[in-house]
Coordinates of C-alpha atoms in Angstrom, one line a residue:
Chain I
X6 CA -7.8 -16.7 -12.4
X7 CA -9.6 -16.2 -9.0
X8 CA -8.6 -18.0 -5.7
X9 CA -10.6 -18.2 -2.6
X10 CA -8.3 -19.3 0.2
X11 CA -11.0 -21.2 2.8
X12 CA -13.7 -21.1 5.1
X13 CA -11.3 -21.2 7.9
X14 CA -8.6 -18.5 7.0
X15 CA -9.0 -15.1 5.6
X16 CA -12.4 -16.2 3.3
X17 CA -11.2 -14.0 0.5
X18 CA -11.0 -14.4 -3.0
X19 CA -8.2 -12.6 -4.6
X20 CA -7.9 -11.7 -8.6
X21 CA -4.6 -13.5 -9.6
X22 CA -2.2 -12.8 -12.5
X23 CA 1.4 -14.0 -13.5
X24 CA 3.7 -11.2 -12.9
X25 CA 5.4 -11.2 -16.2
X26 CA 2.3 -10.9 -18.2
X27 CA 0.7 -8.0 -16.0
X28 CA -0.5 -5.1 -18.3
X29 CA -2.2 -1.9 -17.5
X30 CA -5.4 -3.8 -18.2
X31 CA -4.7 -6.4 -15.7
X32 CA -4.0 -3.4 -12.8
X33 CA -7.0 -1.7 -13.9
X34 CA -9.3 -4.8 -13.5
X35 CA -7.7 -5.4 -10.2
X36 CA -8.5 -2.1 -8.9
X37 CA -12.0 -1.8 -10.3
X38 CA -13.2 -5.1 -9.9
X39 CA -10.9 -6.1 -7.1
X40 CA -10.6 -3.2 -5.1
X41 CA -7.9 -4.4 -2.5
X42 CA -4.2 -3.8 -2.3
X43 CA -2.3 -4.9 -5.6
X44 CA 0.5 -6.8 -4.4
X45 CA 3.4 -8.8 -6.0
X46 CA 4.8 -12.0 -4.5
X47 CA 8.5 -13.1 -4.1
X48 CA 9.4 -16.5 -4.1
X49 CA 11.9 -17.3 -0.9
X50 CA 15.2 -18.0 -3.2
X51 CA 14.5 -14.7 -4.9
X52 CA 13.9 -12.5 -1.8
X53 CA 16.8 -14.5 0.0
X54 CA 19.1 -14.1 -2.6
X55 CA 18.2 -10.1 -3.2
X56 CA 17.8 -9.7 0.4
X57 CA 14.1 -8.1 0.4
X58 CA 13.3 -7.6 4.1
X59 CA 10.0 -8.6 5.6
X60 CA 8.2 -5.2 6.7
X61 CA 7.5 -6.8 10.1
X62 CA 11.2 -7.6 10.7
X63 CA 12.3 -4.2 9.5
X64 CA 10.0 -2.2 12.2
X65 CA 11.0 -4.7 14.6
X66 CA 14.8 -4.0 14.3
X67 CA 13.9 -0.4 14.2
X68 CA 12.3 -0.2 18.0
X69 CA 15.3 1.0 19.6
X70 CA 15.5 3.9 17.6
X71 CA 11.8 4.4 17.0
X72 CA 10.0 3.2 20.2
X73 CA 6.6 3.6 18.1
X74 CA 7.5 0.5 16.6
X75 CA 8.1 -1.5 19.4
X76 CA 4.2 -0.8 20.4
X77 CA 3.0 -1.5 17.0
X78 CA 4.1 -5.5 17.4
X79 CA 1.2 -7.0 15.2
X80 CA 1.2 -10.2 17.4
X81 CA -2.3 -10.3 17.3
X82 CA -3.3 -10.9 13.8
X83 CA -6.5 -13.1 13.7
X84 CA -5.5 -15.4 10.6
X85 CA -2.0 -15.8 10.9
X86 CA 1.1 -15.8 12.8
X87 CA 3.2 -12.9 10.5
X88 CA 2.0 -11.0 7.5
X89 CA 3.7 -11.4 4.1
X90 CA 4.2 -8.0 4.0
X91 CA 7.6 -6.7 2.4
X92 CA 9.2 -3.6 1.2
X93 CA 7.2 -1.4 -1.8
X94 CA 8.8 -0.4 -4.9
X95 CA 8.7 1.5 -7.8
X96 CA 10.3 1.0 -11.2
X97 CA 12.8 4.0 -11.6
X98 CA 11.4 4.9 -14.9
X99 CA 7.8 5.4 -13.2
X100 CA 6.4 8.9 -12.9
X101 CA 4.3 9.1 -9.6
X102 CA 4.3 4.9 -9.8
X103 CA 0.7 4.8 -8.9
X104 CA -1.0 4.9 -12.3
X105 CA -1.9 1.5 -13.9
X106 CA 0.8 1.9 -16.4
X107 CA 3.7 2.7 -13.6
X108 CA 2.3 -0.1 -11.7
X109 CA 2.4 -2.4 -14.6
X110 CA 5.6 -1.4 -15.4
X111 CA 7.2 -1.9 -11.9
X112 CA 5.5 -5.2 -11.8
X113 CA 6.5 -6.8 -14.8
X114 CA 9.9 -5.6 -14.9
X115 CA 10.1 -7.1 -11.0
X116 CA 9.3 -10.6 -12.8
X117 CA 12.5 -10.3 -15.3
X118 CA 14.3 -9.4 -11.5
X119 CA 13.1 -12.3 -9.9
X120 CA 13.9 -14.7 -13.2
X121 CA 17.5 -12.9 -12.9
X122 CA 17.7 -13.5 -9.0
X123 CA 16.5 -17.2 -9.6
X124 CA 19.1 -17.8 -12.8
X125 CA 22.1 -15.7 -12.6
X126 CA 25.3 -17.5 -11.4
X127 CA 27.6 -14.6 -10.4
X128 CA 27.8 -13.3 -7.0
X129 CA 24.6 -12.2 -5.0
X130 CA 25.9 -8.6 -4.9
X131 CA 25.6 -8.2 -8.7
X132 CA 21.7 -9.3 -8.5
X133 CA 21.2 -7.0 -5.8
X134 CA 23.4 -4.1 -7.5
X135 CA 21.0 -4.7 -10.6
X136 CA 17.8 -4.7 -8.4
X137 CA 18.9 -1.2 -7.1
X138 CA 19.6 0.4 -10.7
X139 CA 15.9 -0.5 -11.9
X140 CA 13.8 0.0 -8.7
X141 CA 13.5 2.4 -5.8
X142 CA 11.9 2.0 -2.4
X143 CA 9.8 3.0 -1.1
X144 CA 7.1 2.7 -4.0
X145 CA 3.4 1.9 -4.9
X146 CA 3.8 -1.8 -5.5
X147 CA 3.8 -4.0 -2.4
X148 CA 5.9 -6.7 -2.4
X149 CA 4.9 -9.9 -0.5
X150 CA 7.6 -12.6 0.8
X151 CA 6.2 -16.2 0.0
X152 CA 7.2 -18.7 2.8
X153 CA 10.0 -21.1 2.1
X154 CA 8.4 -24.4 0.9
X155 CA 5.3 -22.6 -0.2
X156 CA 2.5 -24.6 0.7
X157 CA 4.4 -27.1 2.9
X158 CA 4.6 -24.2 5.5
X159 CA 2.0 -21.8 5.0
X160 CA -1.7 -21.5 2.9
X161 CA -1.9 -17.8 2.3
X162 CA -2.7 -16.7 -1.2
X163 CA 0.7 -15.7 -1.4
X164 CA 2.0 -19.1 -1.3
X165 CA -0.8 -20.5 -3.6
X166 CA -0.8 -18.1 -6.2
X167 CA 3.2 -18.1 -6.3
X168 CA 2.9 -22.3 -6.7
X169 CA 0.0 -22.0 -9.1
X170 CA 2.4 -19.8 -11.6
X171 CA 5.6 -21.9 -10.6
X172 CA 3.4 -25.0 -12.0
X173 CA 2.1 -23.3 -15.1
X174 CA 6.1 -23.0 -16.2
X175 CA 6.0 -18.8 -15.4
X176 CA 8.6 -16.9 -13.6
X177 CA 7.2 -17.6 -10.1
X178 CA 5.9 -14.3 -9.2
X179 CA 2.2 -13.7 -9.0
X180 CA 0.3 -10.3 -8.9
X181 CA -2.9 -10.3 -6.6
X182 CA -5.5 -8.3 -5.0
X183 CA -8.6 -9.1 -2.8
X184 CA -12.1 -8.8 -4.3
X185 CA -14.4 -6.5 -2.2
X186 CA -18.3 -6.7 -1.9
X187 CA -20.6 -3.8 -2.3
X188 CA -21.7 -3.9 1.8
X189 CA -18.1 -2.8 3.0
X190 CA -16.9 -6.6 3.6
X191 CA -15.0 -9.2 1.5
X192 CA -17.2 -10.5 -2.0
X193 CA -18.8 -13.5 -0.6
X194 CA -17.5 -16.7 -2.7
X195 CA -20.7 -17.4 -4.6
X196 CA -20.2 -13.6 -6.0
X197 CA -16.5 -14.2 -6.6
X198 CA -17.4 -17.4 -8.6
X199 CA -20.2 -16.0 -10.7
X200 CA -18.0 -13.1 -11.6
X201 CA -15.3 -15.6 -12.6
X202 CA -17.8 -17.3 -14.8
X203 CA -19.0 -14.4 -16.8
X204 CA -15.4 -12.8 -17.0
X205 CA -14.3 -16.1 -18.3
X206 CA -12.2 -16.7 -15.7
X207 CA -10.8 -19.7 -13.5
X208 CA -12.1 -19.8 -10.0
X209 CA -9.9 -22.0 -7.8
X210 CA -10.5 -22.8 -3.9
X211 CA -7.4 -23.4 -1.5
X212 CA -8.1 -27.0 -1.2
X213 CA -7.9 -27.8 -4.9
X214 CA -4.6 -26.0 -5.0
X215 CA -3.4 -27.9 -2.2
X216 CA -4.6 -31.0 -3.7
X217 CA -3.0 -30.3 -6.8
X218 CA 0.6 -29.3 -4.5
X219 CA 0.5 -32.4 -2.8
X220 CA -0.1 -34.5 -6.0
X221 CA 2.6 -32.6 -7.9
X222 CA 5.3 -32.6 -5.2
X223 CA 4.3 -35.6 -3.3
X224 CA 4.2 -34.0 0.0
X225 CA 1.3 -34.8 2.5
X226 CA -0.7 -32.3 4.4
X227 CA 0.9 -30.2 6.7
X228 CA 1.7 -31.7 10.2
X229 CA -1.6 -31.2 12.4
X230 CA -3.5 -30.3 9.7
X231 CA -6.8 -32.0 9.2
X232 CA -7.0 -33.6 5.7
X233 CA -9.5 -31.9 3.3
X234 CA -9.4 -28.6 5.2
X235 CA -7.1 -26.5 3.4
X236 CA -5.3 -23.3 5.2
X237 CA -5.8 -24.1 9.1
X238 CA -2.3 -23.5 10.0
X239 CA 0.2 -21.0 9.7
X240 CA -1.9 -18.4 7.7
X241 CA -1.6 -14.9 6.5
X242 CA -2.1 -13.1 3.2
Chain G
X26 CA -13.9 16.5 -2.5
X27 CA -11.4 16.8 -5.2
X28 CA -7.9 18.2 -5.2
X29 CA -5.5 18.7 -8.7
X30 CA -2.4 19.5 -7.5
X31 CA -0.6 21.4 -10.4
X32 CA 0.2 21.2 -14.3
X33 CA 4.2 21.6 -13.1
X34 CA 3.6 18.5 -10.2
X35 CA 2.3 15.2 -10.4
X36 CA -0.8 16.3 -12.5
X37 CA -3.1 14.0 -10.2
X38 CA -6.6 14.7 -9.0
X39 CA -7.1 13.1 -5.5
X40 CA -10.2 12.3 -3.9
X41 CA -10.1 14.0 -0.2
X42 CA -11.9 13.2 2.8
X43 CA -11.7 14.2 6.5
X44 CA -10.2 11.2 8.3
X45 CA -12.6 11.4 11.0
X46 CA -15.6 11.2 8.8
X47 CA -14.4 8.1 6.8
X48 CA -16.9 5.2 6.5
X49 CA -17.0 2.2 4.5
X50 CA -19.2 4.0 1.8
X51 CA -16.0 6.8 1.8
X52 CA -13.5 3.9 1.0
X53 CA -15.7 2.4 -1.6
X54 CA -15.9 5.3 -3.5
X55 CA -12.1 5.9 -3.5
X56 CA -11.1 2.4 -4.6
X57 CA -13.8 2.4 -7.3
X58 CA -14.0 5.9 -8.7
X59 CA -10.4 6.7 -7.6
X60 CA -8.3 3.6 -8.1
X61 CA -4.9 4.7 -6.6
X62 CA -3.5 4.1 -3.0
X63 CA -6.2 4.8 0.0
X64 CA -3.6 6.9 2.1
X65 CA -4.1 9.0 5.4
X66 CA -2.0 11.9 6.1
X67 CA -0.9 12.8 9.9
X68 CA 0.0 16.5 10.6
X69 CA 4.0 17.1 11.7
X70 CA 3.0 17.8 15.5
X71 CA 1.1 14.4 15.2
X72 CA 3.8 12.4 13.8
X73 CA 6.6 14.1 15.6
X74 CA 5.0 13.5 19.1
X75 CA 4.0 9.8 18.5
X76 CA 7.1 9.1 16.4
X77 CA 5.9 7.8 13.3
X78 CA 8.9 7.3 11.2
X79 CA 9.1 8.1 7.3
X80 CA 9.8 4.6 5.1
X81 CA 12.4 6.0 3.6
X82 CA 14.3 7.0 6.7
X83 CA 13.7 3.5 8.0
X84 CA 15.0 2.0 4.8
X85 CA 18.0 4.3 5.2
X86 CA 18.9 3.6 8.4
X87 CA 18.7 -0.3 8.0
X88 CA 20.9 0.0 5.1
X89 CA 23.8 -2.0 7.1
X90 CA 21.7 -5.1 8.0
X91 CA 19.8 -5.0 4.5
X92 CA 22.4 -3.8 2.2
X93 CA 19.6 -4.2 -0.7
X94 CA 17.8 -0.9 1.0
X95 CA 21.3 0.7 0.5
X96 CA 21.0 0.0 -3.8
X97 CA 17.2 1.1 -3.6
X98 CA 17.7 4.7 -2.6
X99 CA 14.8 7.0 -3.9
X100 CA 17.1 9.8 -5.2
X101 CA 15.6 10.0 -8.7
X102 CA 12.0 10.7 -7.7
X103 CA 10.7 12.7 -10.6
X104 CA 8.2 15.0 -8.9
X105 CA 9.8 15.5 -5.3
X106 CA 12.7 15.4 -3.1
X107 CA 11.1 12.5 -0.9
X108 CA 8.1 10.9 -0.6
X109 CA 5.6 11.3 2.0
X110 CA 5.3 7.6 2.5
X111 CA 5.5 6.5 6.6
X112 CA 4.5 3.1 8.1
X113 CA 1.3 1.0 7.1
X114 CA -1.2 0.3 9.9
X115 CA -4.2 -1.8 10.8
X116 CA -6.6 -1.3 14.0
X117 CA -6.4 -4.3 16.0
X118 CA -9.8 -4.6 15.9
X119 CA -9.6 -5.2 11.9
X120 CA -9.8 -8.9 10.5
X121 CA -7.9 -8.9 7.4
X122 CA -7.4 -5.2 7.4
X123 CA -8.1 -4.6 3.9
X124 CA -12.3 -4.6 3.4
X125 CA -13.8 -1.2 3.1
X126 CA -15.1 -1.6 6.9
X127 CA -11.8 -2.6 8.1
X128 CA -9.9 0.4 6.5
X129 CA -12.7 2.9 7.6
X130 CA -12.1 1.4 10.9
X131 CA -8.3 1.7 11.0
X132 CA -9.1 5.3 9.0
X133 CA -11.3 6.9 11.6
X134 CA -9.8 5.7 14.6
X135 CA -6.6 7.1 13.7
X136 CA -8.4 10.3 13.1
X137 CA -9.1 10.1 17.1
X138 CA -5.5 9.2 17.6
X139 CA -4.5 12.2 16.1
X140 CA -6.7 14.3 18.4
X141 CA -5.2 12.9 21.1
X142 CA -1.9 13.3 19.8
X143 CA -2.4 16.9 19.4
X144 CA -4.8 17.8 22.7
X145 CA -3.4 15.3 25.3
X146 CA -0.8 17.3 28.0
X147 CA 0.3 14.1 29.3
X148 CA 4.0 12.5 28.4
X149 CA 4.6 11.4 24.9
X150 CA 5.3 8.0 26.0
X151 CA 1.4 7.6 27.2
X152 CA 0.2 8.4 23.8
X153 CA 2.6 6.5 21.8
X154 CA 1.5 3.4 24.4
X155 CA -2.2 4.0 23.5
X156 CA -1.3 4.2 19.7
X157 CA 0.0 1.0 20.2
X158 CA -3.0 -0.6 22.0
X159 CA -5.0 0.5 19.5
X160 CA -3.1 -0.4 16.2
X161 CA -0.4 -2.7 14.8
X162 CA 1.9 -2.5 12.0
X163 CA 2.4 -3.2 9.3
X164 CA -1.3 -3.0 7.7
X165 CA -3.5 -1.7 4.9
X166 CA -3.7 1.8 5.4
X167 CA -0.8 3.8 4.2
X168 CA -0.1 6.9 6.5
X169 CA 1.5 9.8 4.9
X170 CA 3.7 12.3 7.1
X171 CA 2.7 16.1 6.4
X172 CA 5.7 18.4 6.1
X173 CA 6.2 20.3 8.9
X174 CA 4.7 24.3 7.9
X175 CA 2.5 22.5 5.4
X176 CA 2.1 24.7 2.4
X177 CA 5.0 26.7 3.6
X178 CA 7.3 24.0 2.8
X179 CA 5.8 21.7 0.3
X180 CA 2.8 21.6 -1.9
X181 CA 2.0 17.9 -2.3
X182 CA -1.9 16.1 -2.3
X183 CA -0.2 15.2 1.5
X184 CA -0.3 18.9 2.7
X185 CA -3.1 20.9 0.7
X186 CA -5.6 18.0 2.0
X187 CA -4.2 18.7 5.4
X188 CA -4.5 21.8 5.6
X189 CA -7.9 22.2 3.8
X190 CA -9.2 19.9 6.6
X191 CA -7.5 22.0 9.4
X192 CA -9.2 25.2 7.8
X193 CA -12.6 23.2 8.2
X194 CA -12.3 23.1 12.1
X195 CA -11.7 19.4 11.8
X196 CA -8.9 16.9 12.8
X197 CA -6.2 17.8 10.9
X198 CA -5.8 14.6 9.1
X199 CA -7.2 13.8 5.7
X200 CA -7.6 10.4 3.6
X201 CA -6.8 10.8 -0.2
X202 CA -6.7 8.4 -3.3
X203 CA -5.5 9.2 -6.7
X204 CA -8.0 9.0 -9.5
X205 CA -7.4 6.9 -12.4
X206 CA -8.2 7.1 -16.0
X207 CA -9.4 4.5 -18.4
X208 CA -6.1 4.5 -20.6
X209 CA -3.8 3.4 -17.7
X210 CA -2.9 7.2 -17.0
X211 CA -3.9 9.7 -14.1
X212 CA -7.5 10.9 -14.9
X213 CA -7.3 14.1 -16.8
X214 CA -8.0 17.2 -14.9
X215 CA -11.2 17.9 -17.2
X216 CA -12.8 14.3 -16.8
X217 CA -11.8 14.6 -13.1
X218 CA -13.8 18.2 -12.8
X219 CA -16.9 16.5 -14.6
X220 CA -17.1 13.8 -12.2
X221 CA -16.9 16.4 -9.3
X222 CA -20.0 18.0 -11.1
X223 CA -22.0 15.0 -11.5
X224 CA -21.3 13.9 -8.0
X225 CA -22.0 17.2 -6.1
X226 CA -18.5 17.4 -5.1
X227 CA -16.1 20.1 -4.9
X228 CA -13.3 20.3 -7.2
X229 CA -10.3 22.3 -6.1
X230 CA -7.0 23.1 -7.9
X231 CA -3.5 23.8 -6.2
X232 CA -3.5 27.1 -6.9
X233 CA -6.6 28.3 -5.2
X234 CA -5.6 26.0 -2.0
X235 CA -2.5 28.0 -2.2
X236 CA -4.0 31.3 -2.5
X237 CA -6.7 30.4 0.5
X238 CA -3.6 29.4 2.6
X239 CA -1.6 32.6 1.9
X240 CA -4.7 34.9 2.8
X241 CA -5.3 32.8 5.8
X242 CA -1.8 32.4 7.1
X243 CA -0.6 35.6 5.8
X244 CA 2.4 34.0 4.2
X245 CA 3.8 34.8 1.1
X246 CA 4.7 32.2 -1.6
X247 CA 7.5 30.0 -1.0
X248 CA 10.9 31.5 -1.6
X249 CA 11.9 30.8 -5.1
X250 CA 8.2 29.8 -6.6
X251 CA 6.7 32.2 -9.0
X252 CA 3.6 33.7 -8.0
X253 CA 0.5 32.0 -9.6
X254 CA 2.0 28.6 -10.3
X255 CA 1.6 26.5 -7.4
X256 CA 3.8 23.6 -6.6
X257 CA 6.7 24.1 -8.4
X258 CA 9.1 23.3 -5.7
X259 CA 9.7 20.5 -2.8
X260 CA 6.9 18.3 -3.9
X261 CA 5.8 14.5 -3.6
X262 CA 2.4 12.9 -3.0

């Protein structure tokens, strides 16, 4: 599936796959035909329960000991208040962690971990310990923490892709990768749409996801947002 | 340039470029023909002076507040004691940070920052402040902190690529990207070597870099390392 956010946001199309079904072929397609960062989203109930921190928070908390991090404060992101970047991970059974097979192993097993975080009824500490038995950090797969409330809060690729996978009845984590053009910029929407047609993939725009979200959740537009123009508030990857 | 480490290490070939000369075409070649993570190395005098932390240290220091990070300890990397992963950055003039042009802007300006960190005679704090004026973190370019002493300490792609760029008389920071094969694994050495021939690029092996290093620095092999088999001690990206 391909997902374009909106003309008023990043103006980027991401390749999107349900993390639970990611194989080394999906990773290859993403790095070859996408070319951006291959990132895996985490729904809020899972990152909260597992305690997966945002990198921006980690960096901010560490500024006493590492004053440079106080200087690099990301307070001027042109399209968002805060990036969704969380920590990076590798499955412990990977070798270097970066090959298509290694990244697919990390991503598909991470989907299992999300399922466990959402379903397991025991103490949080046990789920965290399981996570630590299976994964190490830092690694080669970038996690993205989705905003609580998903599209009610934020209109990033992170939230939209997570919502779509969730609506499909799958474990609510998506793996996404931005599509790059030949001229050094993001792939234009028309070219991304043509790629989707030729590859037999669905092409969706943020406004369509937004409309579907509103019909399914019974929520209206985010306050302050004009109807019909998806993604003008609180954005970021 | 292409750089294969060794049969006894990651067994990976990286595309290598001097960071100061990275353009959007270099980034495109790396993501298309390499396919791994696009990372930029930092020589030790620069990361020490700028105070660029290793992610592994940041995560370890944050385990009180984020107990998950205590569980994800990377104590079982199959080819190394510690990864070279440092923080991720974007130049503040980038838009999303991920396009070829944005990453090239971040990388080439980072080379200028490394030069300043190595040459500027004023207080460290001023160099740090300049860094913070130009860059934000987290971002889309992964920095890799090279070991102090380079190949005297560690035989990773990070150290070898940094040493090569330095020997060439350029600002000692390299941008590297692992080459992936069609089968989900790292590109085999023979195929990488053929790619180099066809593209008119130099193909080097760790043992050659090692021999050159020893002849130029007058150092012998790392203690405990058998002569002629580069990269059997203290490894990692």
